[in-house]
Amino acid sequence: MLRSSHWRVLVGLSLLSACTAPATPPADAPTTDAVRDAALSDASLFDGGTCVDMDNDGHPSAACGGDDCDDNNARRSPSAREICDSMGTDEDCNPCTVGEVSPGGVGGDGDRDEDGFPSRTCFNVVMGARPMCAPLVVGDAGDDAGSFERLTVSDTEVRGRDCDDTTRTRSPAVSERCDERLVDENCNGTVNEGCECPTEADPSISRRCAGAMGECARGTQDCVDGRWSMCSIAPVMTELCDGRDDNCDGTVDEGLRLDCYRDVDGDGLAASGATPTQECGVRNMAGMLECPAGFTPTAPTTASVTDCDDSLATGLRRSPRNAEVPCNMIDDDCNAITTDSCPGGQACGSGGACACPSGQQFCGGRCQTAGACTRTNGACTNTGTWVCPASGTVSCSATTPTISTEIPCNGRDENCNGMGDDSACPVSGQSCSGGACNCPSGQAACGSRCQPVGGCTAYAGQTYCQFTGTLTCNAGSSTTECRGTVPTRPSSIFYYGSNSALSHQCGAAGGSGIPAQEWRMTSPTTTGCYAVYGPYIGLPRGNYRMEVRLSRSLSPGAANATGLIDVYAGGRTLGSQALSTSGWLGANATMAISFSVTRECETGVEFRVRVDTLSFSGFGGTGFFSIQAIQIFGV
């Protein structure tokens, strides 16, 4: 709102008028009568011409090109002082000046409150064409600048627009105030235009919310800058069930109340004669409204939906929706009968409840067998009890015995033949003891038979292989073997010719009393006999070398012998070398063979020398061929 104290005229008199404003006439200016008495004179025009000046006021007539609007009146000319008069006389020949104006552009008899707007009582009659009058500019770039028409211009007159020239609070530049005094501050002829309420009268004025309904009608509106504010109570988005019109639509609790009947015992039914009341509904899990606790939507219209007892104490026990409980002397189902009979062959017992006879149970709506039961298969029997399944017909809980392979020594008849433990132990040599099959003391099951267990000696009597160990059952068989650490192969075994371990398989070739290692002959002969060293010894795994030293007892002479030197064990030859000598044999002549033992222990090993043919020459008598020694080396 603009205030008159802030107004400032920015332009001078030239902006207040379309023409030049006249100066105040001098004090000795001639009067009208004096002009009439003066002689006529001419006035020079600015273009060098001359024009008649009838009133001798220094301004030629406008009719001949001068600027005097009334050349017959010396008081009307551009030099005359404009007067605010009620006759509409244009003294200064400027229709846009309707009263005296001070040199500053405001004031004078036409603008007594100096607000830049001439009084509405000041006017000029328009004698010619409609003039164009400049507006009044009020304010500057930093203020509430505005452009206002200071005059009302028509084809017949030019009149000032200030409707009250005694105060600056009323002019076309003043904003209209909303007041109860009905003052036209902006001088537009309309009072309080655009105002809803008179702020100026009482800034705190308020009223009840106009046109509001429900809770909103209790609210108020304040007058702010001539406009009524929003209602102090706004409608809620969702109506509440509280007996009030919360959303201010003129309806209370719309869509939130239900017709409900009192249900004291909470069984969903009301007593006979109950009347409905409008109750606030509550939303269930599905979001649907339903009657609150203590109420039901079901009207008691028939016996099947009417509660015969709606009290808290006993109401839940009596309802058309309940099943009748026999023997309790209470009308549970509201059918007016309190001694309903027991179903399915039952009778009322001493405890006030239905019961089946002894040895029976209630199942499937009737009394049926109860107690123990059995199932058999052959000579076997399983026990159980009579139970009531969902089918409603009792059945025995016992399972039918299963016939299976007889397990010895457990005291059970698995094959249900009535003979108890009639199966022999599966391992030969076992017998029942302690409820299980067991081998005799010192033995254990090995495959299909009992075998000794404990310490043992392996390769007993087999020189160089013998060791002690533990009897162990061989996988996949019923045999055991002595398992332990086998000795390493010997580094050397030595036999002399006279060693008692030497045997002659053919006996004494030369006759009785001849050593077994000698072959004696008086003439060439074929013997084919072995001389065998060793008592069938055992040799551990390894590589060996056997050396045989031979000799003959002929001197001089020659001995020829053929045969075989070999190492023999269990029908297998481990190594051999042909025996072939000719000519003279020196003492301790040596032959050697190499052999290997690939088994853990090679048992019954023999070291043999066989003479197939033997002949002597160059001597007489009996000669002999002998084995001096046999030595075996580990290599």
mmCIF file with all atom_site columns, C-alpha atoms in Angstrom, residues 203-352:
data_model
loop_
_atom_site.group_PDB
_atom_site.id
_atom_site.type_symbol
_atom_site.label_atom_id
_atom_site.label_alt_id
_atom_site.label_comp_id
_atom_site.label_asym_id
_atom_site.label_entity_id
_atom_site.label_seq_id
_atom_site.pdbx_PDB_ins_code
_atom_site.Cartn_x
_atom_site.Cartn_y
_atom_site.Cartn_z
_atom_site.occupancy
_atom_site.B_iso_or_equiv
_atom_site.pdbx_formal_charge
_atom_site.auth_seq_id
_atom_site.auth_comp_id
_atom_site.auth_asym_id
_atom_site.auth_atom_id
_atom_site.pdbx_PDB_model_num
ATOM 1   C CA . PRO A 1 203 ? -6.846  -5.622  12.709 1.00 0.00 ? 203 PRO A CA 1
ATOM 2   C CA . SER A 1 204 ? -7.894  -8.544  14.965 1.00 0.00 ? 204 SER A CA 1
ATOM 3   C CA . ILE A 1 205 ? -11.412 -8.852  13.563 1.00 0.00 ? 205 ILE A CA 1
ATOM 4   C CA . SER A 1 206 ? -12.552 -12.469 13.012 1.00 0.00 ? 206 SER A CA 1
ATOM 5   C CA . ARG A 1 207 ? -15.695 -14.417 12.258 1.00 0.00 ? 207 ARG A CA 1
ATOM 6   C CA . ARG A 1 208 ? -17.052 -17.942 12.246 1.00 0.00 ? 208 ARG A CA 1
ATOM 7   C CA . CYS A 1 209 ? -15.983 -19.871 9.143  1.00 0.00 ? 209 CYS A CA 1
ATOM 8   C CA . ALA A 1 210 ? -18.463 -18.932 6.448  1.00 0.00 ? 210 ALA A CA 1
ATOM 9   C CA . GLY A 1 211 ? -20.362 -21.808 4.850  1.00 0.00 ? 211 GLY A CA 1
ATOM 10  C CA . ALA A 1 212 ? -18.476 -24.421 6.930  1.00 0.00 ? 212 ALA A CA 1
ATOM 11  C CA . MET A 1 213 ? -20.190 -27.591 8.160  1.00 0.00 ? 213 MET A CA 1
ATOM 12  C CA . GLY A 1 214 ? -19.483 -30.122 10.850 1.00 0.00 ? 214 GLY A CA 1
ATOM 13  C CA . GLU A 1 215 ? -16.407 -29.585 12.995 1.00 0.00 ? 215 GLU A CA 1
ATOM 14  C CA . CYS A 1 216 ? -15.193 -26.887 10.596 1.00 0.00 ? 216 CYS A CA 1
ATOM 15  C CA . ALA A 1 217 ? -18.178 -24.688 11.586 1.00 0.00 ? 217 ALA A CA 1
ATOM 16  C CA . ARG A 1 218 ? -16.577 -24.239 15.014 1.00 0.00 ? 218 ARG A CA 1
ATOM 17  C CA . GLY A 1 219 ? -13.531 -22.617 13.418 1.00 0.00 ? 219 GLY A CA 1
ATOM 18  C CA . THR A 1 220 ? -12.859 -18.936 12.808 1.00 0.00 ? 220 THR A CA 1
ATOM 19  C CA . GLN A 1 221 ? -11.420 -16.733 10.052 1.00 0.00 ? 221 GLN A CA 1
ATOM 20  C CA . ASP A 1 222 ? -9.208  -13.682 10.657 1.00 0.00 ? 222 ASP A CA 1
ATOM 21  C CA . CYS A 1 223 ? -9.265  -10.558 8.504  1.00 0.00 ? 223 CYS A CA 1
ATOM 22  C CA . VAL A 1 224 ? -5.773  -10.233 6.995  1.00 0.00 ? 224 VAL A CA 1
ATOM 23  C CA . ASP A 1 225 ? -5.106  -7.401  4.506  1.00 0.00 ? 225 ASP A CA 1
ATOM 24  C CA . GLY A 1 226 ? -8.800  -7.198  3.678  1.00 0.00 ? 226 GLY A CA 1
ATOM 25  C CA . ARG A 1 227 ? -9.118  -10.918 2.993  1.00 0.00 ? 227 ARG A CA 1
ATOM 26  C CA . TRP A 1 228 ? -10.585 -13.610 5.193  1.00 0.00 ? 228 TRP A CA 1
ATOM 27  C CA . SER A 1 229 ? -7.979  -16.229 6.147  1.00 0.00 ? 229 SER A CA 1
ATOM 28  C CA . MET A 1 230 ? -8.411  -19.998 5.868  1.00 0.00 ? 230 MET A CA 1
ATOM 29  C CA . CYS A 1 231 ? -10.703 -21.593 8.409  1.00 0.00 ? 231 CYS A CA 1
ATOM 30  C CA . SER A 1 232 ? -8.828  -22.390 11.634 1.00 0.00 ? 232 SER A CA 1
ATOM 31  C CA . ILE A 1 233 ? -10.282 -25.934 11.588 1.00 0.00 ? 233 ILE A CA 1
ATOM 32  C CA . ALA A 1 234 ? -9.520  -27.885 8.422  1.00 0.00 ? 234 ALA A CA 1
ATOM 33  C CA . PRO A 1 235 ? -11.483 -31.006 7.455  1.00 0.00 ? 235 PRO A CA 1
ATOM 34  C CA . VAL A 1 236 ? -9.661  -34.322 8.004  1.00 0.00 ? 236 VAL A CA 1
ATOM 35  C CA . MET A 1 237 ? -9.013  -36.553 5.034  1.00 0.00 ? 237 MET A CA 1
ATOM 36  C CA . THR A 1 238 ? -10.742 -39.571 6.577  1.00 0.00 ? 238 THR A CA 1
ATOM 37  C CA . GLU A 1 239 ? -13.892 -39.434 8.654  1.00 0.00 ? 239 GLU A CA 1
ATOM 38  C CA . LEU A 1 240 ? -13.495 -40.825 12.156 1.00 0.00 ? 240 LEU A CA 1
ATOM 39  C CA . CYS A 1 241 ? -16.205 -42.721 13.994 1.00 0.00 ? 241 CYS A CA 1
ATOM 40  C CA . ASP A 1 242 ? -16.500 -40.326 16.938 1.00 0.00 ? 242 ASP A CA 1
ATOM 41  C CA . GLY A 1 243 ? -19.963 -38.791 16.659 1.00 0.00 ? 243 GLY A CA 1
ATOM 42  C CA . ARG A 1 244 ? -18.595 -35.712 14.877 1.00 0.00 ? 244 ARG A CA 1
ATOM 43  C CA . ASP A 1 245 ? -18.448 -34.534 11.266 1.00 0.00 ? 245 ASP A CA 1
ATOM 44  C CA . ASP A 1 246 ? -14.635 -34.639 11.031 1.00 0.00 ? 246 ASP A CA 1
ATOM 45  C CA . ASN A 1 247 ? -14.409 -34.203 7.248  1.00 0.00 ? 247 ASN A CA 1
ATOM 46  C CA . CYS A 1 248 ? -16.949 -31.323 7.341  1.00 0.00 ? 248 CYS A CA 1
ATOM 47  C CA . ASP A 1 249 ? -19.181 -32.724 4.610  1.00 0.00 ? 249 ASP A CA 1
ATOM 48  C CA . GLY A 1 250 ? -22.397 -32.351 6.584  1.00 0.00 ? 250 GLY A CA 1
ATOM 49  C CA . THR A 1 251 ? -22.648 -36.035 7.521  1.00 0.00 ? 251 THR A CA 1
ATOM 50  C CA . VAL A 1 252 ? -21.541 -37.588 10.817 1.00 0.00 ? 252 VAL A CA 1
ATOM 51  C CA . ASP A 1 253 ? -19.614 -40.906 10.852 1.00 0.00 ? 253 ASP A CA 1
ATOM 52  C CA . GLU A 1 254 ? -20.773 -41.762 7.352  1.00 0.00 ? 254 GLU A CA 1
ATOM 53  C CA . GLY A 1 255 ? -20.080 -45.394 6.354  1.00 0.00 ? 255 GLY A CA 1
ATOM 54  C CA . LEU A 1 256 ? -18.478 -46.185 9.712  1.00 0.00 ? 256 LEU A CA 1
ATOM 55  C CA . ARG A 1 257 ? -21.394 -47.370 11.812 1.00 0.00 ? 257 ARG A CA 1
ATOM 56  C CA . LEU A 1 258 ? -23.184 -50.725 11.655 1.00 0.00 ? 258 LEU A CA 1
ATOM 57  C CA . ASP A 1 259 ? -26.467 -52.083 12.999 1.00 0.00 ? 259 ASP A CA 1
ATOM 58  C CA . CYS A 1 260 ? -25.297 -54.248 15.911 1.00 0.00 ? 260 CYS A CA 1
ATOM 59  C CA . TYR A 1 261 ? -27.048 -56.274 18.638 1.00 0.00 ? 261 TYR A CA 1
ATOM 60  C CA . ARG A 1 262 ? -25.752 -56.631 22.198 1.00 0.00 ? 262 ARG A CA 1
ATOM 61  C CA . ASP A 1 263 ? -23.863 -59.923 22.703 1.00 0.00 ? 263 ASP A CA 1
ATOM 62  C CA . VAL A 1 264 ? -22.805 -60.093 26.356 1.00 0.00 ? 264 VAL A CA 1
ATOM 63  C CA . ASP A 1 265 ? -21.293 -63.599 26.369 1.00 0.00 ? 265 ASP A CA 1
ATOM 64  C CA . GLY A 1 266 ? -19.530 -63.163 23.003 1.00 0.00 ? 266 GLY A CA 1
ATOM 65  C CA . ASP A 1 267 ? -20.943 -66.273 21.347 1.00 0.00 ? 267 ASP A CA 1
ATOM 66  C CA . GLY A 1 268 ? -22.018 -64.323 18.247 1.00 0.00 ? 268 GLY A CA 1
ATOM 67  C CA . LEU A 1 269 ? -25.750 -64.353 19.083 1.00 0.00 ? 269 LEU A CA 1
ATOM 68  C CA . ALA A 1 270 ? -28.036 -61.847 20.816 1.00 0.00 ? 270 ALA A CA 1
ATOM 69  C CA . ALA A 1 271 ? -30.797 -62.531 23.300 1.00 0.00 ? 271 ALA A CA 1
ATOM 70  C CA . SER A 1 272 ? -34.433 -62.588 22.281 1.00 0.00 ? 272 SER A CA 1
ATOM 71  C CA . GLY A 1 273 ? -35.886 -59.088 21.917 1.00 0.00 ? 273 GLY A CA 1
ATOM 72  C CA . ALA A 1 274 ? -32.532 -57.363 21.425 1.00 0.00 ? 274 ALA A CA 1
ATOM 73  C CA . THR A 1 275 ? -32.776 -54.220 19.258 1.00 0.00 ? 275 THR A CA 1
ATOM 74  C CA . PRO A 1 276 ? -30.053 -52.899 16.956 1.00 0.00 ? 276 PRO A CA 1
ATOM 75  C CA . THR A 1 277 ? -27.924 -49.885 17.755 1.00 0.00 ? 277 THR A CA 1
ATOM 76  C CA . GLN A 1 278 ? -25.581 -47.936 15.516 1.00 0.00 ? 278 GLN A CA 1
ATOM 77  C CA . GLU A 1 279 ? -22.072 -48.909 16.655 1.00 0.00 ? 279 GLU A CA 1
ATOM 78  C CA . CYS A 1 280 ? -18.683 -47.882 15.311 1.00 0.00 ? 280 CYS A CA 1
ATOM 79  C CA . GLY A 1 281 ? -17.359 -50.787 13.258 1.00 0.00 ? 281 GLY A CA 1
ATOM 80  C CA . VAL A 1 282 ? -13.833 -52.196 13.585 1.00 0.00 ? 282 VAL A CA 1
ATOM 81  C CA . ARG A 1 283 ? -11.847 -53.496 10.666 1.00 0.00 ? 283 ARG A CA 1
ATOM 82  C CA . ASN A 1 284 ? -10.899 -57.165 10.534 1.00 0.00 ? 284 ASN A CA 1
ATOM 83  C CA . MET A 1 285 ? -7.793  -58.673 8.915  1.00 0.00 ? 285 MET A CA 1
ATOM 84  C CA . ALA A 1 286 ? -9.465  -58.407 5.499  1.00 0.00 ? 286 ALA A CA 1
ATOM 85  C CA . GLY A 1 287 ? -10.113 -54.685 6.026  1.00 0.00 ? 287 GLY A CA 1
ATOM 86  C CA . MET A 1 288 ? -13.880 -55.163 6.315  1.00 0.00 ? 288 MET A CA 1
ATOM 87  C CA . LEU A 1 289 ? -15.958 -53.438 9.004  1.00 0.00 ? 289 LEU A CA 1
ATOM 88  C CA . GLU A 1 290 ? -17.552 -55.637 11.633 1.00 0.00 ? 290 GLU A CA 1
ATOM 89  C CA . CYS A 1 291 ? -19.361 -55.076 14.921 1.00 0.00 ? 291 CYS A CA 1
ATOM 90  C CA . PRO A 1 292 ? -17.084 -54.344 17.911 1.00 0.00 ? 292 PRO A CA 1
ATOM 91  C CA . ALA A 1 293 ? -16.533 -56.729 20.816 1.00 0.00 ? 293 ALA A CA 1
ATOM 92  C CA . GLY A 1 294 ? -19.695 -57.275 22.836 1.00 0.00 ? 294 GLY A CA 1
ATOM 93  C CA . PHE A 1 295 ? -21.921 -56.911 19.764 1.00 0.00 ? 295 PHE A CA 1
ATOM 94  C CA . THR A 1 296 ? -23.067 -59.108 16.891 1.00 0.00 ? 296 THR A CA 1
ATOM 95  C CA . PRO A 1 297 ? -24.560 -58.243 13.489 1.00 0.00 ? 297 PRO A CA 1
ATOM 96  C CA . THR A 1 298 ? -26.917 -61.261 13.687 1.00 0.00 ? 298 THR A CA 1
ATOM 97  C CA . ALA A 1 299 ? -30.504 -60.314 14.490 1.00 0.00 ? 299 ALA A CA 1
ATOM 98  C CA . PRO A 1 300 ? -32.347 -62.731 16.875 1.00 0.00 ? 300 PRO A CA 1
ATOM 99  C CA . THR A 1 301 ? -35.119 -63.440 14.386 1.00 0.00 ? 301 THR A CA 1
ATOM 100 C CA . THR A 1 302 ? -35.420 -67.254 14.779 1.00 0.00 ? 302 THR A CA 1
ATOM 101 C CA . ALA A 1 303 ? -34.650 -69.828 17.467 1.00 0.00 ? 303 ALA A CA 1
ATOM 102 C CA . SER A 1 304 ? -31.551 -71.023 15.617 1.00 0.00 ? 304 SER A CA 1
ATOM 103 C CA . VAL A 1 305 ? -29.938 -67.560 15.934 1.00 0.00 ? 305 VAL A CA 1
ATOM 104 C CA . THR A 1 306 ? -31.347 -66.488 19.317 1.00 0.00 ? 306 THR A CA 1
ATOM 105 C CA . ASP A 1 307 ? -29.230 -66.905 22.455 1.00 0.00 ? 307 ASP A CA 1
ATOM 106 C CA . CYS A 1 308 ? -31.203 -68.498 25.272 1.00 0.00 ? 308 CYS A CA 1
ATOM 107 C CA . ASP A 1 309 ? -28.616 -67.368 27.837 1.00 0.00 ? 309 ASP A CA 1
ATOM 108 C CA . ASP A 1 310 ? -26.565 -64.208 27.080 1.00 0.00 ? 310 ASP A CA 1
ATOM 109 C CA . SER A 1 311 ? -25.093 -63.820 30.569 1.00 0.00 ? 311 SER A CA 1
ATOM 110 C CA . LEU A 1 312 ? -21.368 -63.739 31.278 1.00 0.00 ? 312 LEU A CA 1
ATOM 111 C CA . ALA A 1 313 ? -21.575 -66.462 33.920 1.00 0.00 ? 313 ALA A CA 1
ATOM 112 C CA . THR A 1 314 ? -23.186 -69.274 31.908 1.00 0.00 ? 314 THR A CA 1
ATOM 113 C CA . GLY A 1 315 ? -23.866 -67.802 28.478 1.00 0.00 ? 315 GLY A CA 1
ATOM 114 C CA . LEU A 1 316 ? -20.988 -69.463 26.656 1.00 0.00 ? 316 LEU A CA 1
ATOM 115 C CA . ARG A 1 317 ? -22.215 -72.892 27.771 1.00 0.00 ? 317 ARG A CA 1
ATOM 116 C CA . ARG A 1 318 ? -25.662 -72.330 26.282 1.00 0.00 ? 318 ARG A CA 1
ATOM 117 C CA . SER A 1 319 ? -26.136 -71.353 22.625 1.00 0.00 ? 319 SER A CA 1
ATOM 118 C CA . PRO A 1 320 ? -27.949 -72.751 19.563 1.00 0.00 ? 320 PRO A CA 1
ATOM 119 C CA . ARG A 1 321 ? -24.483 -73.130 18.053 1.00 0.00 ? 321 ARG A CA 1
ATOM 120 C CA . ASN A 1 322 ? -23.288 -75.463 20.828 1.00 0.00 ? 322 ASN A CA 1
ATOM 121 C CA . ALA A 1 323 ? -23.531 -79.244 20.705 1.00 0.00 ? 323 ALA A CA 1
ATOM 122 C CA . GLU A 1 324 ? -25.581 -80.800 23.472 1.00 0.00 ? 324 GLU A CA 1
ATOM 123 C CA . VAL A 1 325 ? -23.433 -82.350 26.175 1.00 0.00 ? 325 VAL A CA 1
ATOM 124 C CA . PRO A 1 326 ? -25.235 -85.388 27.565 1.00 0.00 ? 326 PRO A CA 1
ATOM 125 C CA . CYS A 1 327 ? -25.447 -86.159 31.241 1.00 0.00 ? 327 CYS A CA 1
ATOM 126 C CA . ASN A 1 328 ? -24.637 -82.567 32.451 1.00 0.00 ? 328 ASN A CA 1
ATOM 127 C CA . MET A 1 329 ? -28.277 -81.587 33.069 1.00 0.00 ? 329 MET A CA 1
ATOM 128 C CA . ILE A 1 330 ? -27.757 -78.331 31.103 1.00 0.00 ? 330 ILE A CA 1
ATOM 129 C CA . ASP A 1 331 ? -29.617 -77.231 27.962 1.00 0.00 ? 331 ASP A CA 1
ATOM 130 C CA . ASP A 1 332 ? -26.376 -76.626 26.038 1.00 0.00 ? 332 ASP A CA 1
ATOM 131 C CA . ASP A 1 333 ? -27.961 -76.202 22.570 1.00 0.00 ? 333 ASP A CA 1
ATOM 132 C CA . CYS A 1 334 ? -30.950 -74.091 23.669 1.00 0.00 ? 334 CYS A CA 1
ATOM 133 C CA . ASN A 1 335 ? -33.502 -76.663 22.522 1.00 0.00 ? 335 ASN A CA 1
ATOM 134 C CA . ALA A 1 336 ? -35.262 -76.763 25.925 1.00 0.00 ? 336 ALA A CA 1
ATOM 135 C CA . ILE A 1 337 ? -34.110 -80.377 26.536 1.00 0.00 ? 337 ILE A CA 1
ATOM 136 C CA . THR A 1 338 ? -31.611 -80.940 29.333 1.00 0.00 ? 338 THR A CA 1
ATOM 137 C CA . THR A 1 339 ? -31.352 -84.753 29.463 1.00 0.00 ? 339 THR A CA 1
ATOM 138 C CA . ASP A 1 340 ? -30.191 -85.731 25.975 1.00 0.00 ? 340 ASP A CA 1
ATOM 139 C CA . SER A 1 341 ? -29.274 -89.466 25.667 1.00 0.00 ? 341 SER A CA 1
ATOM 140 C CA . CYS A 1 342 ? -25.705 -90.700 25.176 1.00 0.00 ? 342 CYS A CA 1
ATOM 141 C CA . PRO A 1 343 ? -24.811 -91.781 21.613 1.00 0.00 ? 343 PRO A CA 1
ATOM 142 C CA . GLY A 1 344 ? -23.377 -95.058 20.314 1.00 0.00 ? 344 GLY A CA 1
ATOM 143 C CA . GLY A 1 345 ? -24.253 -97.395 23.130 1.00 0.00 ? 345 GLY A CA 1
ATOM 144 C CA . GLN A 1 346 ? -22.843 -95.173 25.887 1.00 0.00 ? 346 GLN A CA 1
ATOM 145 C CA . ALA A 1 347 ? -24.542 -94.516 29.195 1.00 0.00 ? 347 ALA A CA 1
ATOM 146 C CA . CYS A 1 348 ? -24.270 -91.707 31.718 1.00 0.00 ? 348 CYS A CA 1
ATOM 147 C CA . GLY A 1 349 ? -21.567 -92.579 34.163 1.00 0.00 ? 349 GLY A CA 1
ATOM 148 C CA . SER A 1 350 ? -21.102 -91.617 37.758 1.00 0.00 ? 350 SER A CA 1
ATOM 149 C CA . GLY A 1 351 ? -18.930 -88.650 36.762 1.00 0.00 ? 351 GLY A CA 1
ATOM 150 C CA . GLY A 1 352 ? -21.751 -86.974 34.853 1.00 0.00 ? 352 GLY A CA 1
#
